[in-house]
Amino acid sequence: MKKERFIASLEEMLKFGEQLGQAVKGAEVFELVGDVGTGKTTLVKGLARGLHITDVVQSPTFTINRVYQAPGGLTLFHYDFYRLNEPGIMRQELSESLDESHGVIALEWDDTVHDLLPPERTIRIELHYAGETGRQVTLFVPNQLSYIMEAIE
């Protein structure tokens, strides 16, 4: 399934992520694709907000991953492989996170680990510049995860 939408502001991107976070059940993978500054980490901040995570969500560009516990028992794993030509040990860590039924995974710059992503659980979100603050967002959602499509306005 495919859905496109225009996001006009930072607050709208947070709200969009929040809607996704409210819909997840566990074991979903969000593959975030876009240039630097298109709102990938902002979307993850909204995702965390939808999961009722109160920790400050930061970009994992320099730490490669960050993990956040949601009060409902889900865990948000946020990976950013931007600086890695070869994922090394992080490939194994991601593989283990993918096995977590209570995990929700958000991936940025996943080219080096793309082959690990389970297609039946991976939601691809492409973000493109559309003016100074706007973004054109395209979601590709597997049929098994139709509840994600139903959750977003």
Short mmCIF file of N, CA and C in Angstrom, two decimals:
data_model
loop_
_atom_site.label_atom_id
_atom_site.label_comp_id
_atom_site.label_asym_id
_atom_site.label_seq_id
_atom_site.Cartn_x
_atom_site.Cartn_y
_atom_site.Cartn_z
N MET A 1 0.84 -1.16 0.00
CA MET A 1 0.00 0.00 0.00
C MET A 1 0.89 1.24 0.00
N LYS A 2 0.42 2.25 -0.69
CA LYS A 2 1.19 3.49 -0.80
C LYS A 2 0.30 4.67 -0.46
N LYS A 3 0.88 5.62 0.26
CA LYS A 3 0.15 6.84 0.59
C LYS A 3 1.11 8.00 0.54
N GLU A 4 0.67 9.11 -0.04
CA GLU A 4 1.48 10.31 -0.10
C GLU A 4 0.78 11.42 0.67
N ARG A 5 1.60 12.25 1.28
CA ARG A 5 1.03 13.42 1.96
C ARG A 5 2.07 14.52 2.05
N PHE A 6 1.55 15.72 2.15
CA PHE A 6 2.40 16.90 2.30
C PHE A 6 2.42 17.28 3.76
N ILE A 7 3.60 17.53 4.29
CA ILE A 7 3.77 17.96 5.68
C ILE A 7 4.36 19.36 5.62
N ALA A 8 3.64 20.31 6.19
CA ALA A 8 3.99 21.73 6.02
C ALA A 8 4.96 22.27 7.06
N SER A 9 5.12 21.59 8.20
CA SER A 9 5.92 22.18 9.28
C SER A 9 6.54 21.11 10.17
N LEU A 10 7.44 21.56 11.01
CA LEU A 10 8.06 20.69 12.01
C LEU A 10 7.00 20.08 12.92
N GLU A 11 6.05 20.88 13.35
CA GLU A 11 5.00 20.38 14.25
C GLU A 11 4.15 19.32 13.56
N GLU A 12 3.87 19.52 12.28
CA GLU A 12 3.10 18.51 11.54
C GLU A 12 3.89 17.21 11.42
N MET A 13 5.21 17.29 11.25
CA MET A 13 6.05 16.08 11.18
C MET A 13 6.01 15.34 12.51
N LEU A 14 6.08 16.09 13.61
CA LEU A 14 5.98 15.47 14.93
C LEU A 14 4.62 14.78 15.10
N LYS A 15 3.56 15.44 14.68
CA LYS A 15 2.21 14.89 14.79
C LYS A 15 2.07 13.63 13.94
N PHE A 16 2.62 13.64 12.74
CA PHE A 16 2.60 12.49 11.87
C PHE A 16 3.31 11.30 12.54
N GLY A 17 4.49 11.55 13.08
CA GLY A 17 5.22 10.51 13.80
C GLY A 17 4.45 10.02 15.01
N GLU A 18 3.79 10.93 15.69
CA GLU A 18 3.00 10.56 16.86
C GLU A 18 1.86 9.62 16.48
N GLN A 19 1.20 9.89 15.37
CA GLN A 19 0.13 9.01 14.90
C GLN A 19 0.67 7.61 14.62
N LEU A 20 1.84 7.54 14.01
CA LEU A 20 2.46 6.24 13.76
C LEU A 20 2.78 5.53 15.07
N GLY A 21 3.33 6.27 16.02
CA GLY A 21 3.67 5.69 17.32
C GLY A 21 2.47 5.17 18.07
N GLN A 22 1.35 5.84 17.94
CA GLN A 22 0.13 5.40 18.61
C GLN A 22 -0.42 4.12 17.98
N ALA A 23 -0.07 3.87 16.72
CA ALA A 23 -0.61 2.72 16.00
C ALA A 23 0.20 1.43 16.15
N VAL A 24 1.49 1.55 16.47
CA VAL A 24 2.34 0.36 16.46
C VAL A 24 1.94 -0.65 17.53
N LYS A 25 2.25 -1.91 17.21
CA LYS A 25 1.95 -3.01 18.13
C LYS A 25 3.22 -3.72 18.59
N GLY A 26 4.31 -3.48 17.89
CA GLY A 26 5.58 -4.14 18.16
C GLY A 26 6.00 -4.93 16.94
N ALA A 27 7.28 -4.97 16.69
CA ALA A 27 7.92 -5.68 15.58
C ALA A 27 7.86 -4.91 14.26
N GLU A 28 7.40 -3.65 14.27
CA GLU A 28 7.41 -2.86 13.05
C GLU A 28 8.80 -2.25 12.83
N VAL A 29 9.14 -2.09 11.57
CA VAL A 29 10.41 -1.48 11.19
C VAL A 29 10.09 -0.28 10.31
N PHE A 30 10.60 0.88 10.69
CA PHE A 30 10.42 2.10 9.91
C PHE A 30 11.74 2.41 9.22
N GLU A 31 11.74 2.29 7.91
CA GLU A 31 12.91 2.61 7.10
C GLU A 31 12.72 4.05 6.62
N LEU A 32 13.53 4.96 7.14
CA LEU A 32 13.39 6.38 6.86
C LEU A 32 14.42 6.78 5.81
N VAL A 33 13.92 7.26 4.67
CA VAL A 33 14.78 7.57 3.54
C VAL A 33 14.62 9.04 3.17
N GLY A 34 15.73 9.76 3.15
CA GLY A 34 15.68 11.17 2.76
C GLY A 34 17.03 11.82 2.97
N ASP A 35 17.20 12.95 2.32
CA ASP A 35 18.44 13.70 2.46
C ASP A 35 18.60 14.24 3.88
N VAL A 36 19.78 14.71 4.20
CA VAL A 36 20.04 15.36 5.47
C VAL A 36 19.06 16.52 5.63
N GLY A 37 18.43 16.59 6.79
CA GLY A 37 17.54 17.70 7.10
C GLY A 37 16.10 17.56 6.62
N THR A 38 15.73 16.39 6.10
CA THR A 38 14.35 16.24 5.62
C THR A 38 13.36 15.88 6.71
N GLY A 39 13.84 15.59 7.92
CA GLY A 39 12.93 15.36 9.03
C GLY A 39 12.88 13.94 9.56
N LYS A 40 13.86 13.14 9.24
CA LYS A 40 13.86 11.75 9.70
C LYS A 40 13.89 11.67 11.23
N THR A 41 14.80 12.36 11.86
CA THR A 41 14.88 12.32 13.32
C THR A 41 13.66 12.99 13.96
N THR A 42 13.16 14.04 13.35
CA THR A 42 11.94 14.69 13.86
C THR A 42 10.78 13.71 13.84
N LEU A 43 10.68 12.92 12.76
CA LEU A 43 9.63 11.91 12.69
C LEU A 43 9.79 10.90 13.83
N VAL A 44 11.02 10.50 14.12
CA VAL A 44 11.27 9.55 15.21
C VAL A 44 10.90 10.17 16.55
N LYS A 45 11.14 11.46 16.72
CA LYS A 45 10.73 12.14 17.95
C LYS A 45 9.21 12.05 18.12
N GLY A 46 8.48 12.23 17.03
CA GLY A 46 7.03 12.09 17.08
C GLY A 46 6.61 10.65 17.36
N LEU A 47 7.32 9.71 16.76
CA LEU A 47 7.06 8.29 17.01
C LEU A 47 7.20 7.99 18.50
N ALA A 48 8.26 8.51 19.10
CA ALA A 48 8.48 8.32 20.54
C ALA A 48 7.37 8.97 21.35
N ARG A 49 6.94 10.13 20.94
CA ARG A 49 5.85 10.82 21.63
C ARG A 49 4.58 9.97 21.57
N GLY A 50 4.31 9.35 20.42
CA GLY A 50 3.15 8.48 20.29
C GLY A 50 3.24 7.24 21.15
N LEU A 51 4.46 6.82 21.45
CA LEU A 51 4.69 5.67 22.34
C LEU A 51 4.72 6.09 23.81
N HIS A 52 4.52 7.37 24.08
CA HIS A 52 4.54 7.95 25.43
C HIS A 52 5.93 7.87 26.08
N ILE A 53 6.95 7.95 25.26
CA ILE A 53 8.32 7.99 25.75
C ILE A 53 8.62 9.44 26.14
N THR A 54 9.08 9.63 27.35
CA THR A 54 9.35 10.99 27.84
C THR A 54 10.82 11.37 27.75
N ASP A 55 11.70 10.43 27.44
CA ASP A 55 13.12 10.75 27.27
C ASP A 55 13.29 11.72 26.11
N VAL A 56 14.36 12.49 26.15
CA VAL A 56 14.69 13.37 25.04
C VAL A 56 15.26 12.50 23.92
N VAL A 57 14.62 12.52 22.77
CA VAL A 57 15.08 11.74 21.62
C VAL A 57 16.09 12.56 20.85
N GLN A 58 17.26 11.97 20.66
CA GLN A 58 18.34 12.66 19.95
C GLN A 58 18.76 11.85 18.74
N SER A 59 19.34 12.52 17.78
CA SER A 59 19.85 11.83 16.60
C SER A 59 20.98 10.90 17.01
N PRO A 60 20.95 9.67 16.51
CA PRO A 60 22.05 8.74 16.82
C PRO A 60 23.19 8.78 15.80
N THR A 61 23.33 9.87 15.07
CA THR A 61 24.35 9.95 14.02
C THR A 61 25.74 9.60 14.54
N PHE A 62 26.10 10.08 15.71
CA PHE A 62 27.45 9.84 16.22
C PHE A 62 27.53 8.64 17.16
N THR A 63 26.39 8.18 17.65
CA THR A 63 26.39 7.01 18.54
C THR A 63 25.88 5.75 17.82
N ILE A 64 25.36 5.91 16.63
CA ILE A 64 24.83 4.87 15.75
C ILE A 64 23.48 4.35 16.21
N ASN A 65 23.27 4.18 17.49
CA ASN A 65 21.94 3.75 17.94
C ASN A 65 21.60 4.33 19.31
N ARG A 66 20.31 4.42 19.53
CA ARG A 66 19.77 4.83 20.82
C ARG A 66 18.56 3.95 21.09
N VAL A 67 18.34 3.66 22.36
CA VAL A 67 17.23 2.79 22.75
C VAL A 67 16.39 3.52 23.79
N TYR A 68 15.07 3.48 23.60
CA TYR A 68 14.13 4.16 24.49
C TYR A 68 13.04 3.18 24.91
N GLN A 69 12.76 3.15 26.21
CA GLN A 69 11.70 2.28 26.74
C GLN A 69 10.39 3.05 26.80
N ALA A 70 9.36 2.45 26.27
CA ALA A 70 8.02 3.03 26.36
C ALA A 70 7.32 2.44 27.58
N PRO A 71 6.48 3.20 28.25
CA PRO A 71 5.81 2.69 29.46
C PRO A 71 4.90 1.50 29.19
N GLY A 72 4.44 1.31 27.96
CA GLY A 72 3.55 0.20 27.64
C GLY A 72 4.26 -1.11 27.37
N GLY A 73 5.58 -1.13 27.51
CA GLY A 73 6.33 -2.37 27.31
C GLY A 73 7.05 -2.47 25.98
N LEU A 74 6.81 -1.54 25.07
CA LEU A 74 7.53 -1.55 23.81
C LEU A 74 8.87 -0.84 23.96
N THR A 75 9.80 -1.17 23.08
CA THR A 75 11.11 -0.55 23.07
C THR A 75 11.33 0.07 21.69
N LEU A 76 11.75 1.32 21.66
CA LEU A 76 12.06 2.00 20.41
C LEU A 76 13.57 1.93 20.20
N PHE A 77 13.97 1.30 19.11
CA PHE A 77 15.38 1.22 18.71
C PHE A 77 15.56 2.19 17.55
N HIS A 78 16.45 3.16 17.71
CA HIS A 78 16.69 4.17 16.67
C HIS A 78 18.12 4.03 16.19
N TYR A 79 18.28 3.65 14.92
CA TYR A 79 19.60 3.45 14.32
C TYR A 79 19.85 4.48 13.24
N ASP A 80 21.11 4.90 13.13
CA ASP A 80 21.53 5.81 12.07
C ASP A 80 22.89 5.32 11.58
N PHE A 81 22.91 4.78 10.36
CA PHE A 81 24.13 4.22 9.79
C PHE A 81 24.84 5.20 8.85
N TYR A 82 24.55 6.49 8.98
CA TYR A 82 25.08 7.51 8.08
C TYR A 82 26.60 7.48 7.96
N ARG A 83 27.28 7.31 9.04
CA ARG A 83 28.75 7.42 9.04
C ARG A 83 29.45 6.09 8.77
N LEU A 84 28.68 5.02 8.55
CA LEU A 84 29.29 3.70 8.41
C LEU A 84 29.29 3.19 6.97
N ASN A 85 30.47 2.94 6.45
CA ASN A 85 30.57 2.27 5.15
C ASN A 85 30.37 0.77 5.33
N GLU A 86 30.71 0.29 6.49
CA GLU A 86 30.58 -1.12 6.85
C GLU A 86 29.99 -1.16 8.26
N PRO A 87 28.84 -1.81 8.46
CA PRO A 87 28.18 -1.76 9.76
C PRO A 87 28.87 -2.53 10.87
N GLY A 88 29.75 -3.49 10.53
CA GLY A 88 30.47 -4.23 11.55
C GLY A 88 29.54 -4.87 12.57
N ILE A 89 29.87 -4.72 13.84
CA ILE A 89 29.12 -5.33 14.94
C ILE A 89 27.69 -4.80 15.02
N MET A 90 27.46 -3.59 14.49
CA MET A 90 26.11 -3.01 14.53
C MET A 90 25.13 -3.81 13.68
N ARG A 91 25.63 -4.51 12.69
CA ARG A 91 24.78 -5.38 11.87
C ARG A 91 24.17 -6.47 12.75
N GLN A 92 25.00 -7.07 13.60
CA GLN A 92 24.53 -8.12 14.50
C GLN A 92 23.55 -7.54 15.53
N GLU A 93 23.85 -6.37 16.05
CA GLU A 93 22.95 -5.75 17.02
C GLU A 93 21.59 -5.46 16.40
N LEU A 94 21.59 -4.94 15.17
CA LEU A 94 20.33 -4.68 14.48
C LEU A 94 19.57 -5.98 14.26
N SER A 95 20.28 -7.01 13.87
CA SER A 95 19.64 -8.31 13.65
C SER A 95 18.96 -8.81 14.92
N GLU A 96 19.60 -8.63 16.05
CA GLU A 96 19.01 -9.03 17.33
C GLU A 96 17.79 -8.17 17.66
N SER A 97 17.87 -6.87 17.38
CA SER A 97 16.72 -5.98 17.62
C SER A 97 15.54 -6.37 16.74
N LEU A 98 15.81 -6.79 15.52
CA LEU A 98 14.75 -7.21 14.61
C LEU A 98 14.00 -8.43 15.12
N ASP A 99 14.65 -9.22 15.97
CA ASP A 99 14.01 -10.40 16.55
C ASP A 99 13.13 -10.09 17.75
N GLU A 100 13.18 -8.86 18.24
CA GLU A 100 12.41 -8.47 19.42
C GLU A 100 10.95 -8.20 19.03
N SER A 101 10.04 -9.01 19.53
CA SER A 101 8.62 -8.82 19.20
C SER A 101 8.05 -7.55 19.84
N HIS A 102 8.70 -7.07 20.89
CA HIS A 102 8.25 -5.84 21.56
C HIS A 102 9.01 -4.60 21.05
N GLY A 103 9.83 -4.79 20.04
CA GLY A 103 10.63 -3.70 19.52
C GLY A 103 9.98 -2.98 18.36
N VAL A 104 10.20 -1.69 18.30
CA VAL A 104 9.83 -0.86 17.16
C VAL A 104 11.14 -0.24 16.70
N ILE A 105 11.47 -0.43 15.44
CA ILE A 105 12.77 -0.01 14.95
C ILE A 105 12.62 1.11 13.93
N ALA A 106 13.41 2.17 14.13
CA ALA A 106 13.48 3.27 13.17
C ALA A 106 14.91 3.31 12.65
N LEU A 107 15.07 3.26 11.34
CA LEU A 107 16.39 3.21 10.71
C LEU A 107 16.59 4.40 9.77
N GLU A 108 17.72 5.04 9.93
CA GLU A 108 18.14 6.09 9.01
C GLU A 108 19.40 5.62 8.30
N TRP A 109 19.51 5.93 7.02
CA TRP A 109 20.69 5.61 6.22
C TRP A 109 21.03 4.13 6.31
N ASP A 110 20.09 3.29 5.95
CA ASP A 110 20.22 1.84 6.16
C ASP A 110 20.81 1.07 4.99
N ASP A 111 21.43 1.73 4.03
CA ASP A 111 21.93 1.05 2.83
C ASP A 111 22.79 -0.17 3.15
N THR A 112 23.64 -0.09 4.15
CA THR A 112 24.58 -1.19 4.45
C THR A 112 23.92 -2.36 5.17
N VAL A 113 22.69 -2.19 5.63
CA VAL A 113 22.01 -3.28 6.34
C VAL A 113 20.62 -3.57 5.76
N HIS A 114 20.33 -2.98 4.62
CA HIS A 114 18.99 -3.09 4.02
C HIS A 114 18.56 -4.55 3.83
N ASP A 115 19.50 -5.42 3.51
CA ASP A 115 19.17 -6.83 3.28
C ASP A 115 18.64 -7.55 4.52
N LEU A 116 18.85 -6.98 5.70
CA LEU A 116 18.35 -7.59 6.94
C LEU A 116 16.87 -7.31 7.18
N LEU A 117 16.33 -6.27 6.55
CA LEU A 117 14.98 -5.82 6.86
C LEU A 117 13.92 -6.81 6.37
N PRO A 118 13.02 -7.21 7.24
CA PRO A 118 11.95 -8.12 6.85
C PRO A 118 10.88 -7.38 6.05
N PRO A 119 10.69 -7.71 4.78
CA PRO A 119 9.77 -6.95 3.94
C PRO A 119 8.33 -6.93 4.45
N GLU A 120 7.91 -7.98 5.12
CA GLU A 120 6.53 -8.04 5.62
C GLU A 120 6.30 -7.15 6.84
N ARG A 121 7.37 -6.62 7.44
CA ARG A 121 7.25 -5.76 8.63
C ARG A 121 7.86 -4.38 8.44
N THR A 122 8.35 -4.09 7.24
CA THR A 122 9.07 -2.84 7.01
C THR A 122 8.20 -1.80 6.32
N ILE A 123 8.08 -0.66 6.97
CA ILE A 123 7.35 0.49 6.46
C ILE A 123 8.40 1.46 5.93
N ARG A 124 8.41 1.67 4.64
CA ARG A 124 9.37 2.59 4.05
C ARG A 124 8.73 3.98 3.99
N ILE A 125 9.43 4.96 4.51
CA ILE A 125 8.94 6.34 4.50
C ILE A 125 9.99 7.19 3.80
N GLU A 126 9.61 7.73 2.64
CA GLU A 126 10.50 8.59 1.88
C GLU A 126 10.13 10.04 2.14
N LEU A 127 11.13 10.85 2.46
CA LEU A 127 10.92 12.26 2.75
C LEU A 127 11.71 13.11 1.75
N HIS A 128 11.01 14.08 1.14
CA HIS A 128 11.65 14.95 0.15
C HIS A 128 11.31 16.41 0.48
N TYR A 129 12.28 17.28 0.21
CA TYR A 129 12.04 18.71 0.39
C TYR A 129 10.90 19.16 -0.51
N ALA A 130 10.04 20.03 0.03
CA ALA A 130 8.96 20.64 -0.73
C ALA A 130 8.82 22.08 -0.23
N GLY A 131 9.74 22.91 -0.63
CA GLY A 131 9.79 24.27 -0.13
C GLY A 131 10.69 24.36 1.08
N GLU A 132 10.68 25.53 1.72
CA GLU A 132 11.58 25.78 2.83
C GLU A 132 11.29 24.90 4.05
N THR A 133 10.03 24.79 4.43
CA THR A 133 9.69 23.99 5.61
C THR A 133 8.84 22.77 5.28
N GLY A 134 8.34 22.68 4.07
CA GLY A 134 7.46 21.57 3.70
C GLY A 134 8.23 20.32 3.30
N ARG A 135 7.56 19.20 3.46
CA ARG A 135 8.12 17.91 3.04
C ARG A 135 7.03 17.10 2.35
N GLN A 136 7.42 16.44 1.27
CA GLN A 136 6.54 15.48 0.62
C GLN A 136 6.92 14.12 1.18
N VAL A 137 5.96 13.44 1.75
CA VAL A 137 6.21 12.16 2.41
C VAL A 137 5.44 11.07 1.68
N THR A 138 6.12 9.97 1.37
CA THR A 138 5.49 8.82 0.75
C THR A 138 5.72 7.60 1.63
N LEU A 139 4.63 6.94 1.98
CA LEU A 139 4.69 5.72 2.79
C LEU A 139 4.44 4.51 1.91
N PHE A 140 5.21 3.48 2.13
CA PHE A 140 5.00 2.18 1.51
C PHE A 140 4.81 1.20 2.65
N VAL A 141 3.62 0.65 2.76
CA VAL A 141 3.26 -0.19 3.91
C VAL A 141 2.84 -1.56 3.41
N PRO A 142 3.44 -2.63 3.95
CA PRO A 142 3.01 -3.97 3.56
C PRO A 142 1.55 -4.20 3.96
N ASN A 143 0.85 -5.02 3.20
CA ASN A 143 -0.55 -5.31 3.48
C ASN A 143 -0.78 -5.80 4.90
N GLN A 144 0.17 -6.56 5.45
CA GLN A 144 0.03 -7.09 6.81
C GLN A 144 -0.05 -5.99 7.86
N LEU A 145 0.42 -4.80 7.52
CA LEU A 145 0.45 -3.70 8.48
C LEU A 145 -0.57 -2.62 8.11
N SER A 146 -1.70 -3.02 7.58
CA SER A 146 -2.72 -2.06 7.13
C SER A 146 -3.19 -1.14 8.26
N TYR A 147 -3.08 -1.59 9.50
CA TYR A 147 -3.48 -0.75 10.64
C TYR A 147 -2.65 0.54 10.72
N ILE A 148 -1.45 0.52 10.16
CA ILE A 148 -0.63 1.74 10.13
C ILE A 148 -1.28 2.77 9.21
N MET A 149 -1.74 2.33 8.05
CA MET A 149 -2.40 3.24 7.12
C MET A 149 -3.68 3.81 7.70
N GLU A 150 -4.40 3.00 8.44
CA GLU A 150 -5.66 3.44 9.03
C GLU A 150 -5.45 4.48 10.13
N ALA A 151 -4.27 4.48 10.73
CA ALA A 151 -4.00 5.35 11.88
C ALA A 151 -3.61 6.77 11.49
N ILE A 152 -3.17 6.95 10.25
CA ILE A 152 -2.72 8.29 9.87
C ILE A 152 -3.82 9.02 9.11
N GLU A 153 -3.88 10.32 9.36
CA GLU A 153 -4.90 11.16 8.72
C GLU A 153 -4.56 11.42 7.27
#
